[in-house]
PDB file of C-alpha atoms in Angstrom:
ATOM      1  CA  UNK A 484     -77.195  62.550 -13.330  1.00 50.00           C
ATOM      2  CA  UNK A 485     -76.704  65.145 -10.630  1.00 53.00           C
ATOM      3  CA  UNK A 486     -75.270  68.317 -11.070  1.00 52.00           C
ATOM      4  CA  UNK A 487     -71.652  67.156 -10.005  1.00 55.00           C
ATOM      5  CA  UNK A 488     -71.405  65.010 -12.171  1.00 53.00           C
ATOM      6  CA  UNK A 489     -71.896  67.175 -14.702  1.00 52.00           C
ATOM      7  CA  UNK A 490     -68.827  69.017 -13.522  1.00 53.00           C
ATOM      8  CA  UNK A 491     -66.736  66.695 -14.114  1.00 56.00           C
ATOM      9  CA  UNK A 492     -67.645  64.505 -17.101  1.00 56.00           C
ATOM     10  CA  UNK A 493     -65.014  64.734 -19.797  1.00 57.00           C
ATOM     11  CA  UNK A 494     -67.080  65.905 -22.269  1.00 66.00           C
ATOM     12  CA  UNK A 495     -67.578  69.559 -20.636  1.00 71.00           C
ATOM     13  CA  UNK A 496     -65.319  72.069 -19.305  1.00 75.00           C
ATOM     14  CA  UNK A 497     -64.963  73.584 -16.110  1.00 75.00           C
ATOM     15  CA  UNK A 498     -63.898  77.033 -16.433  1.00 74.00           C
ATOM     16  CA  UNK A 499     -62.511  78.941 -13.552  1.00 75.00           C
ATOM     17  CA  UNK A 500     -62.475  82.673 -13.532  1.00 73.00           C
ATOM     18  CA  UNK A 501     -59.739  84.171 -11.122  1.00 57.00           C
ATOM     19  CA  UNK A 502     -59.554  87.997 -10.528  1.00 57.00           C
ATOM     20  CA  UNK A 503     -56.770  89.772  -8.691  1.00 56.00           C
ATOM     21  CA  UNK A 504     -57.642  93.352  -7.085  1.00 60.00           C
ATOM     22  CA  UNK A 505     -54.561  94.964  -6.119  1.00 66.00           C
ATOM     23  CA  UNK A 506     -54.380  96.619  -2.692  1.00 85.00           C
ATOM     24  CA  UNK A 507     -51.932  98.980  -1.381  1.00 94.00           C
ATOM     25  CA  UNK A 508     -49.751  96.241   0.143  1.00 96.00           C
ATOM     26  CA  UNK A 509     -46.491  95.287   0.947  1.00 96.00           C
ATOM     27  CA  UNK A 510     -46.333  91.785   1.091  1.00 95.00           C
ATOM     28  CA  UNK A 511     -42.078  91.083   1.415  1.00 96.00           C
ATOM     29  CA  UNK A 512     -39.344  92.690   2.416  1.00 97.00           C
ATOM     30  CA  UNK A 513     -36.603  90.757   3.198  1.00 98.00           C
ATOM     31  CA  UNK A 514     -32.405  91.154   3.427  1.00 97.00           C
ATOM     32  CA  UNK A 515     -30.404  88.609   2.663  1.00 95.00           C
ATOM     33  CA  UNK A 516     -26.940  89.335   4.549  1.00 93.00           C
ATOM     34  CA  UNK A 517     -24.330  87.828   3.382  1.00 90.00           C
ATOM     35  CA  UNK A 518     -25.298  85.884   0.331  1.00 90.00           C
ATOM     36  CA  UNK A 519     -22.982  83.822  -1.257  1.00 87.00           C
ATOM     37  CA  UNK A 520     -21.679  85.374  -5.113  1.00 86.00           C
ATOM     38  CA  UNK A 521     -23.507  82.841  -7.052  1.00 87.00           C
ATOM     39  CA  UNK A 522     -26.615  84.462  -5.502  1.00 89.00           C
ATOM     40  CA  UNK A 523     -25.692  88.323  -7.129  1.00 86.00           C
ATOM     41  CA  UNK A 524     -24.538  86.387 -10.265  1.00 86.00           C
ATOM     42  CA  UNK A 525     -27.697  84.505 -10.806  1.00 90.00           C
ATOM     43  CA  UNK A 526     -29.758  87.537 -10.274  1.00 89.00           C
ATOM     44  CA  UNK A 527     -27.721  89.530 -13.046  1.00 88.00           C
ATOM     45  CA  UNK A 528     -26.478  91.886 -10.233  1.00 84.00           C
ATOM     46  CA  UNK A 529     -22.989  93.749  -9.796  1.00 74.00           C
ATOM     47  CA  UNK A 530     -20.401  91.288  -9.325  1.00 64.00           C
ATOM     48  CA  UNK A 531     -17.794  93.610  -8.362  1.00 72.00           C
ATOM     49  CA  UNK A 532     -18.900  93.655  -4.292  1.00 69.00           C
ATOM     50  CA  UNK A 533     -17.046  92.982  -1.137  1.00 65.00           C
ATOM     51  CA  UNK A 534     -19.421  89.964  -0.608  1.00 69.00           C
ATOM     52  CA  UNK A 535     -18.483  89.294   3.373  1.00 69.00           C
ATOM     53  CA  UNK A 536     -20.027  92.933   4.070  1.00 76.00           C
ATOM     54  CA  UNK A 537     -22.617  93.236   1.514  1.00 90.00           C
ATOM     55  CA  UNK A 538     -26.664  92.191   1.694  1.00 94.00           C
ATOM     56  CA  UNK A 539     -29.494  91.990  -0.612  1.00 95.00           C
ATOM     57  CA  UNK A 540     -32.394  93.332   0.320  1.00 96.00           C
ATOM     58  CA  UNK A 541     -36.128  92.565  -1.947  1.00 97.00           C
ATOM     59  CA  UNK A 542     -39.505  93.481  -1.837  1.00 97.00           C
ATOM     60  CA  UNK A 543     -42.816  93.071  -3.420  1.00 97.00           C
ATOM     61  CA  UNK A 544     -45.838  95.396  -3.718  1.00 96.00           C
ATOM     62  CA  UNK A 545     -49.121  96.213  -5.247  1.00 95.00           C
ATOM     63  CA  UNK A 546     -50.066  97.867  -6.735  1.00 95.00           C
ATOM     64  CA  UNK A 547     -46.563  97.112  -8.752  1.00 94.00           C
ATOM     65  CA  UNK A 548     -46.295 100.527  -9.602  1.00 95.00           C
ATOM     66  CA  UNK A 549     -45.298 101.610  -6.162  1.00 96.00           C
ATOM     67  CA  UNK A 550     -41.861 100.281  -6.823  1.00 97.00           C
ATOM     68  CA  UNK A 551     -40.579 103.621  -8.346  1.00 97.00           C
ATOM     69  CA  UNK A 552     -41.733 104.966  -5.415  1.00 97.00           C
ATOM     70  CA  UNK A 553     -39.740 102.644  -3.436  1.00 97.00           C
ATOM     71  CA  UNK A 554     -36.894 102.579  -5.655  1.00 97.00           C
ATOM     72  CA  UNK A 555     -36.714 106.353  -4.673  1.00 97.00           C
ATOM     73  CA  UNK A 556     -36.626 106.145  -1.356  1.00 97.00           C
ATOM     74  CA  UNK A 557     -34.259 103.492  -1.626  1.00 97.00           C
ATOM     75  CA  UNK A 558     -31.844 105.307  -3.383  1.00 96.00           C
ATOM     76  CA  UNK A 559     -32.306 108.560  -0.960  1.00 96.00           C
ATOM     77  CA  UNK A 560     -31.844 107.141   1.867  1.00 93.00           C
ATOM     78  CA  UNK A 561     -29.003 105.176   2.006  1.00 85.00           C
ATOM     79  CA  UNK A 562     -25.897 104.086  -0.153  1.00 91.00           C
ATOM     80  CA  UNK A 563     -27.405 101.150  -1.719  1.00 93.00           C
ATOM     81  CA  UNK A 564     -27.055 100.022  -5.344  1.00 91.00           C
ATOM     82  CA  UNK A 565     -30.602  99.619  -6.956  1.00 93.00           C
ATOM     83  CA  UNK A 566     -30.298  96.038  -8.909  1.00 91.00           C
ATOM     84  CA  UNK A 567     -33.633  95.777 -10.034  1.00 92.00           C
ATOM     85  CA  UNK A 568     -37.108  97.761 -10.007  1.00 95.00           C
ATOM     86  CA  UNK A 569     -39.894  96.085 -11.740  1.00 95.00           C
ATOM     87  CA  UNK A 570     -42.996  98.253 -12.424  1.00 94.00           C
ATOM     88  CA  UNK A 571     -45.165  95.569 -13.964  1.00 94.00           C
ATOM     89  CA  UNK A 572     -44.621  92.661 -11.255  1.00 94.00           C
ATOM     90  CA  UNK A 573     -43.598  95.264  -8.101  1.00 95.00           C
ATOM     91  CA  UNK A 574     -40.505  93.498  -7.225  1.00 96.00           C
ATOM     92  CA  UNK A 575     -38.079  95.842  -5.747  1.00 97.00           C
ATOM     93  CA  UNK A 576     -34.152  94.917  -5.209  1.00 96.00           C
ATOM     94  CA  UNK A 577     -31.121  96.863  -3.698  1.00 95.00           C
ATOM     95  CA  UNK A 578     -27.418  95.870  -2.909  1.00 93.00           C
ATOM     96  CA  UNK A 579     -25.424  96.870  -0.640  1.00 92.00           C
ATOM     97  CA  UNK A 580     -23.632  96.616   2.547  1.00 93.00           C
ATOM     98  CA  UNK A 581     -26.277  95.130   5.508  1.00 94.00           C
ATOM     99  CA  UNK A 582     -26.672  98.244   7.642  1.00 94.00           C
ATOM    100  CA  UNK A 583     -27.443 100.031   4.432  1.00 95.00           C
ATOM    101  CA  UNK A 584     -30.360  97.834   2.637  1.00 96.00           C
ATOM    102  CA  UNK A 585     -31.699  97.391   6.211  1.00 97.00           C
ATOM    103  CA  UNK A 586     -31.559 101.479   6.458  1.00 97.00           C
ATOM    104  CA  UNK A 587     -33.267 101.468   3.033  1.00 97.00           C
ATOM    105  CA  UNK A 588     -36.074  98.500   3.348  1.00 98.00           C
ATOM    106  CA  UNK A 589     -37.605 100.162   6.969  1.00 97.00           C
ATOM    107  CA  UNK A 590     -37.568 103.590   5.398  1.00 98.00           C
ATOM    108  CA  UNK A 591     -39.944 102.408   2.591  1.00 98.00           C
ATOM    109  CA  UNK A 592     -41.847 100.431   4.777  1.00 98.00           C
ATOM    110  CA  UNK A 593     -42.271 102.809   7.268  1.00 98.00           C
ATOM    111  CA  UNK A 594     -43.242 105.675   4.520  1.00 98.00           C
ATOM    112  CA  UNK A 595     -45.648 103.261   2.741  1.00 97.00           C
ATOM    113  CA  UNK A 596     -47.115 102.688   6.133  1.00 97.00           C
ATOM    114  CA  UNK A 597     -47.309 105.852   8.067  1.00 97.00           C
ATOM    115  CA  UNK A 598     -47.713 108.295   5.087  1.00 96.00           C
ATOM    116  CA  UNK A 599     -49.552 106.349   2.308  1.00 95.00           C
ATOM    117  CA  UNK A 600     -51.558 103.977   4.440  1.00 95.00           C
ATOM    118  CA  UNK A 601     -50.256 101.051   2.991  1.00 96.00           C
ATOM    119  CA  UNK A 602     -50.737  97.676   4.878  1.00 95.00           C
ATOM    120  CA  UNK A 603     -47.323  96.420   5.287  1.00 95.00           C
ATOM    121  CA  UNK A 604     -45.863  93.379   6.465  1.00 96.00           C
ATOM    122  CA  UNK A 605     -42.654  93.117   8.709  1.00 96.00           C
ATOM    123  CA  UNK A 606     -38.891  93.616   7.572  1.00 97.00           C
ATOM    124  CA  UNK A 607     -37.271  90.320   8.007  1.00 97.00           C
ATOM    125  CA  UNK A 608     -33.465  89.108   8.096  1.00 95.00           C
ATOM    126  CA  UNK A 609     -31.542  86.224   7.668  1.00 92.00           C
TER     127      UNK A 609
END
């Protein structure tokens, strides 16, 4: 019996061992303009919105601490509504109307990129 086959036979396990290193990352930001209500309503955000005006715009970092940061700079640089800010998973997401969250999603990725050297990915719209 090979090694292989070892592996595989039912009688042993094969135990995997994955490890995550968090990197100062961006790795989505995204605005949704437009979306339809039973998007906000499914993501338990403010239902009370002119929806033909309004976007969503959502992020994800690591480390997932960094959304405070962004949640900041969200908040201070436009008129956006902050619907959710995740600290443990780094999931970021602000409401508002399109110019706005667009306003608000290049000003954190520009600040993660230029002042905290964060690799970022592009700001993307649909």
């Amino acid at each position: 019996m090979d090694s292989n086959e070892n592996l595989y036979n039912s009688k042993d396990q094969l135990r995997i061992v994955q490890e995550s290193v968090a990197g100062k990352e961006i790795t989505l930001a995204h605005v949704i303009g437009g979306p339809l209500p039973i998007v906000y309503q499914k993501l338990g955000l403010n239902p009370e919105i002119d929806y033909r005006a309004s976007a969503i715009g959502i992020m994800n970092m690591t480390p997932p601490e960094s959304a405070v940061i962004a949640s900041d700079i969200a908040v201070k640089s436009g008129s956006v509504y902050l619907g959710f800010a995740d600290r443990f998973s780094g999931t970021l997401i602000v409401t508002g109307e399109i110019s706005e969250v667009t306003s608000a999603l290049k000003e954190i990725v520009r600040y993660f990129h230029d002042e905290l050297g964060y690799v970022t990915c592009p700001l993307t719209k649909r």
